[in-house]
Amino acid sequence: MLAWRQPPGSLAGLPNLKAVLVLGAGVDLVLSDPELPIDVPIVRLVDGGLPGPMAEYALYSVLHFQRRMSDYFEQQRNTVWRPLEESLARQWPVGVMGLGVIGATVARRILAQEFPVSGWSRTKKTLAGIDVFAGSAGLNAFLSRSRVLVNVLPLTPETFGILNARAFAAMPRGSYVVNIARGGHINQVDLLAALESGQLAGAMLDVFQEEPLPAYHPFWRHPNVIVTPHVAAPTLASEAESQVLENIGRLERGEVPLGIVNRDHGY
Ligand code: NDP
Ligand code: OXD
């Protein structure tokens, strides 16, 4: 089965299912399907042309906040000509949550623009020029130095709701959150409360617990929230096609496919 956002229960009628090849990087939806047989390999797209656009989106969001673009957009709407106090990239430490295929590219791209960058992952990585933290022991130290937090974690039982009141409280006051991973990472009530209190100054969100984001949702009209419709990185058809063909060949030959998901980790 080639799957992307399959309707719930659609795996049920497939008694001869040999493998699920997911046409994206995140496999949370497939793994959460109660009909998923326990012995079928799940394969995700590795790279799939996604890291570059994800890094562009993340870099844009960091520059947007650093260069006060929301303030200038608002001033333009009111025909106000007023230069605001500016700050330098080195005053904007950025934290990248998740240092996999995408996170490492995001971290390097932002570092190349002279922002200090830290990264956080399950196991400790080595990335030139990037301060790395790992596991729950490293989480608070990582958060406390993130003036902009960019989330590129997979959604798993361990990472569900990880961006919550405790995490926001550990960040510097007036910091920013960018979510380009999954809506389930964010506790929405806690995010709105942190924005209300000023603990967070803003958020740029590409992914939501319910997509499309319902019209009544407060994120749409919040002055300090930027909403985009899950577009941080569209899967490149040509990349997906060649990876799927390669993996079907590997499965037929009894070899391990590229991007095989470790079900114990959930990604
Ligand atoms: P990878 O599997 O390559 O990387 C995942 C990273 O997250 C790894 O560094 C891993 O650590 C870390 N991680 C996983 N669980 C934990 C945990 N419990 N605590 C700390 N770190 C953890 O994934 P990709 O980089 O390919 O993709 C990341 C996610 O981005 C996808 O799952 C998807 O949800 C999202 N995405 C969103 C898109 C969009 O358009 N908005 C497009 C593409 C992807 P370790 O290496 O130590 O295991
Ligand atoms: C993905 C996505 O996981 O587009 O690939 O969200």
XYZ file of C-alpha atoms and ligand atoms in Angstrom:
321
model
C 0.000 0.000 0.000
C 1.202 3.490 -0.846
C -0.279 5.660 1.866
C -0.700 9.315 2.669
C -3.378 10.434 5.120
C -5.327 7.243 4.572
C -8.884 7.295 5.927
C -9.180 5.520 9.297
C -9.859 1.805 8.905
C -8.687 1.650 5.276
C -6.062 -0.963 6.138
C -8.767 -3.319 7.399
C -9.821 -4.804 4.050
C -6.296 -5.727 2.900
C -5.633 -9.289 4.076
C -2.583 -9.737 1.800
C -0.886 -6.489 2.786
C 2.889 -6.919 2.498
C 4.115 -3.418 3.343
C 2.960 0.152 3.806
C 5.089 2.672 1.900
C 4.290 6.108 3.278
C 4.513 9.020 0.813
C 5.842 11.433 3.414
C 8.398 11.636 6.205
C 5.999 11.288 9.141
C 4.351 7.936 9.824
C 2.247 8.883 12.867
C -1.069 8.498 11.042
C -0.295 5.009 9.724
C 1.021 3.840 13.087
C -2.082 5.114 14.857
C -4.401 3.030 12.621
C -5.873 0.311 14.871
C -6.184 -1.992 11.852
C -2.436 -1.958 11.131
C -1.163 -5.575 11.186
C 1.705 -6.022 13.657
C 4.048 -7.800 11.262
C 3.886 -5.565 8.176
C 6.908 -3.342 7.512
C 6.239 0.402 7.497
C 8.534 2.448 5.296
C 8.783 6.235 5.219
C 10.320 8.684 2.771
C 13.850 9.558 3.745
C 14.691 13.004 2.434
C 12.106 12.906 -0.410
C 13.173 16.442 -1.325
C 11.786 17.680 1.995
C 14.804 18.947 3.993
C 15.584 21.934 1.722
C 12.075 23.467 1.747
C 11.694 22.704 5.481
C 14.936 24.571 6.129
C 13.738 27.515 3.999
C 10.492 27.729 5.951
C 12.326 27.556 9.287
C 14.882 30.167 8.232
C 12.137 32.457 6.988
C 10.321 32.225 10.320
C 13.462 33.034 12.293
C 14.211 36.052 10.062
C 10.566 37.131 10.233
C 10.705 37.337 14.019
C 14.246 38.733 14.258
C 13.531 41.488 11.706
C 10.138 42.307 13.289
C 8.227 41.765 10.061
C 4.849 41.314 11.809
C 5.306 44.757 13.384
C 6.171 46.324 10.026
C 3.213 44.604 8.285
C 0.955 46.049 10.981
C 2.524 49.508 10.625
C 1.996 49.395 6.870
C -1.685 48.534 7.360
C -1.929 51.741 9.431
C 0.338 53.836 7.145
C 2.836 54.261 9.949
C 6.478 55.043 9.066
C 8.431 54.232 12.214
C 11.800 52.466 12.319
C 11.831 50.027 15.241
C 14.796 48.938 17.309
C 16.616 46.163 15.452
C 18.809 43.341 16.747
C 21.558 41.150 15.316
C 21.362 37.474 14.404
C 23.846 36.623 17.141
C 21.319 37.862 19.717
C 18.802 35.269 18.506
C 19.755 31.781 19.656
C 17.663 29.189 17.808
C 16.827 25.699 19.099
C 15.967 22.896 16.695
C 14.007 19.977 18.189
C 14.765 16.796 16.264
C 18.088 16.367 14.466
C 17.166 13.737 11.902
C 17.292 14.011 8.132
C 15.285 17.245 8.209
C 16.308 18.735 11.575
C 20.041 18.557 10.824
C 19.478 20.421 7.527
C 17.316 23.025 9.260
C 19.962 23.551 11.962
C 22.815 23.915 9.456
C 20.869 26.343 7.244
C 20.061 28.648 10.153
C 23.634 28.422 11.473
C 24.894 29.500 8.044
C 23.011 32.804 8.574
C 25.028 33.386 11.768
C 22.338 32.587 14.300
C 23.663 30.604 17.282
C 22.025 27.175 16.975
C 21.370 24.358 19.452
C 19.753 21.030 18.700
C 17.960 18.374 20.696
C 17.430 14.713 19.873
C 16.873 11.366 21.552
C 20.491 10.251 21.164
C 23.373 12.720 21.184
C 24.589 13.904 17.766
C 27.727 15.637 16.569
C 27.019 18.593 14.269
C 29.778 21.095 13.561
C 29.072 24.483 15.150
C 25.822 23.360 16.796
C 25.406 22.847 20.560
C 23.731 19.496 20.947
C 21.551 18.213 23.774
C 19.867 14.856 24.174
C 17.066 13.135 26.023
C 14.935 14.378 28.870
C 18.092 15.225 30.867
C 19.098 17.780 28.230
C 15.688 19.238 27.474
C 15.505 22.138 29.908
C 19.041 23.353 29.201
C 18.191 23.243 25.502
C 14.895 25.108 25.913
C 16.390 27.758 28.186
C 18.688 28.945 25.390
C 16.105 28.923 22.571
C 14.798 32.362 21.702
C 13.210 30.743 18.665
C 12.241 27.080 18.992
C 11.795 25.162 15.726
C 10.088 21.783 16.067
C 10.911 19.001 13.581
C 10.323 15.967 15.765
C 8.286 12.966 14.637
C 4.975 12.588 16.463
C 5.201 9.591 18.810
C 3.671 8.751 22.186
C 6.802 10.296 23.756
C 6.657 13.558 21.835
C 2.890 14.091 21.871
C 2.185 17.394 23.668
C 5.890 18.040 24.272
C 5.395 21.759 23.574
C 3.387 22.493 26.690
C 3.277 24.978 29.572
C 6.361 23.423 31.198
C 8.381 23.697 27.997
C 7.275 27.291 27.334
C 8.134 28.265 30.932
C 11.662 26.903 30.422
C 12.215 29.175 27.403
C 13.383 32.798 27.735
C 10.523 35.219 28.286
C 9.256 36.697 25.002
C 10.485 33.858 22.807
C 8.913 32.288 19.705
C 7.736 28.842 18.625
C 7.785 27.492 15.068
C 6.002 24.176 14.474
C 6.622 22.423 11.165
C 6.320 18.845 12.431
C 2.861 17.793 13.654
C -0.004 19.600 15.394
C -0.066 16.951 18.129
C 3.276 18.205 19.457
C 1.637 21.373 20.732
C -0.698 21.697 23.673
C -2.903 24.373 22.118
C -4.421 25.617 25.361
C -0.947 26.037 26.867
C 0.275 27.823 23.749
C -2.577 30.333 23.854
C -1.988 30.903 27.589
C 1.751 31.457 27.047
C 0.986 33.984 24.275
C -1.556 35.693 26.497
C 0.883 36.020 29.403
C 3.724 37.245 27.198
C 5.916 34.243 28.039
C 5.805 33.624 24.282
C 5.825 36.577 21.893
C 4.626 34.677 18.834
C 4.228 31.440 16.940
C 4.425 30.358 13.332
C 2.439 27.171 12.767
C 2.258 24.975 9.672
C 0.628 21.911 11.220
C -2.422 21.451 13.425
C -4.228 18.815 15.433
C -7.144 19.178 13.033
C -6.375 19.916 9.379
C -7.734 21.956 7.677
C -7.671 24.228 10.737
C -11.379 24.835 11.514
C -12.628 28.353 10.801
C -13.583 28.935 14.446
C -10.096 28.160 15.744
C -8.533 31.043 17.702
C -5.170 30.604 15.932
C -6.669 32.086 12.745
C -7.320 35.477 14.297
C -4.625 35.631 16.965
C -2.456 38.717 16.341
C 0.724 36.861 17.291
C 0.118 33.619 15.432
C 0.996 33.019 11.786
C -0.880 30.114 10.169
C 0.160 28.274 7.002
C -1.751 25.264 5.592
C 0.766 22.383 6.038
C 2.996 23.560 3.229
C 6.434 23.719 4.852
C 7.622 21.040 2.426
C 5.612 19.328 -0.274
C 6.822 15.821 -1.143
C 8.634 15.814 -4.484
C 6.840 13.288 -6.726
C 10.005 12.347 -8.612
C 11.933 11.638 -5.381
C 9.030 9.702 -3.887
C 8.628 7.658 -7.052
C 12.247 6.546 -7.221
C 12.341 5.711 -3.498
C 9.113 3.707 -3.733
C 10.398 1.763 -6.765
C 13.709 1.080 -5.024
C 11.906 -0.124 -1.914
C 9.475 -2.378 -3.769
C 12.543 -3.970 -5.396
C 14.205 -4.389 -2.011
C 11.094 -5.932 -0.475
C 10.770 -8.357 -3.384
C 14.416 -9.386 -2.956
C 13.959 -9.831 0.788
C 16.227 -6.848 1.569
C 15.635 -4.129 4.155
C 13.962 -1.093 2.532
C 15.358 2.416 2.912
C 13.482 4.300 5.631
C 12.202 1.257 7.489
C 10.340 2.465 10.580
C 11.331 1.206 14.012
C 7.929 0.573 15.566
C 9.410 0.568 19.087
C 10.544 4.171 18.572
C 7.445 5.124 16.570
C 9.418 6.719 13.713
P 13.899 11.542 11.331
O 13.338 10.239 11.797
O 15.031 11.518 10.366
O 14.413 12.381 12.606
C 13.723 12.422 13.807
C 14.571 13.146 14.862
O 13.783 13.323 16.049
C 15.807 12.352 15.275
O 16.890 13.207 15.505
C 15.362 11.694 16.595
O 16.417 11.447 17.497
C 14.480 12.791 17.160
N 13.545 12.235 18.144
C 12.583 11.302 17.960
N 11.946 11.018 19.129
C 12.536 11.818 20.060
C 12.344 11.981 21.450
N 11.424 11.264 22.139
N 13.129 12.864 22.110
C 14.074 13.565 21.438
N 14.316 13.458 20.111
C 13.548 12.579 19.432
O 12.670 12.380 10.788
P 12.672 13.516 9.644
O 13.720 14.514 9.991
O 12.694 12.917 8.296
O 11.182 14.149 9.847
C 10.791 14.744 11.063
C 9.296 15.063 11.051
O 9.035 16.229 10.264
C 8.388 14.008 10.430
O 8.127 12.945 11.348
C 7.152 14.785 10.069
O 6.228 14.722 11.135
C 7.645 16.222 9.937
N 7.466 16.751 8.556
C 6.606 17.803 8.317
C 6.473 18.345 7.044
C 5.616 19.545 6.770
O 5.345 19.850 5.603
N 5.188 20.289 7.754
C 7.207 17.763 5.900
C 8.100 16.710 6.270
C 8.213 16.216 7.539
P 17.463 10.218 17.246
O 18.146 10.536 15.945
O 18.393 10.308 18.391
O 16.653 8.975 17.163
C 5.464 14.640 5.827
C 4.610 15.825 5.689
O 5.502 14.028 6.912
O 4.492 16.356 4.557
O 6.146 14.292 4.842
O 4.059 16.296 6.679
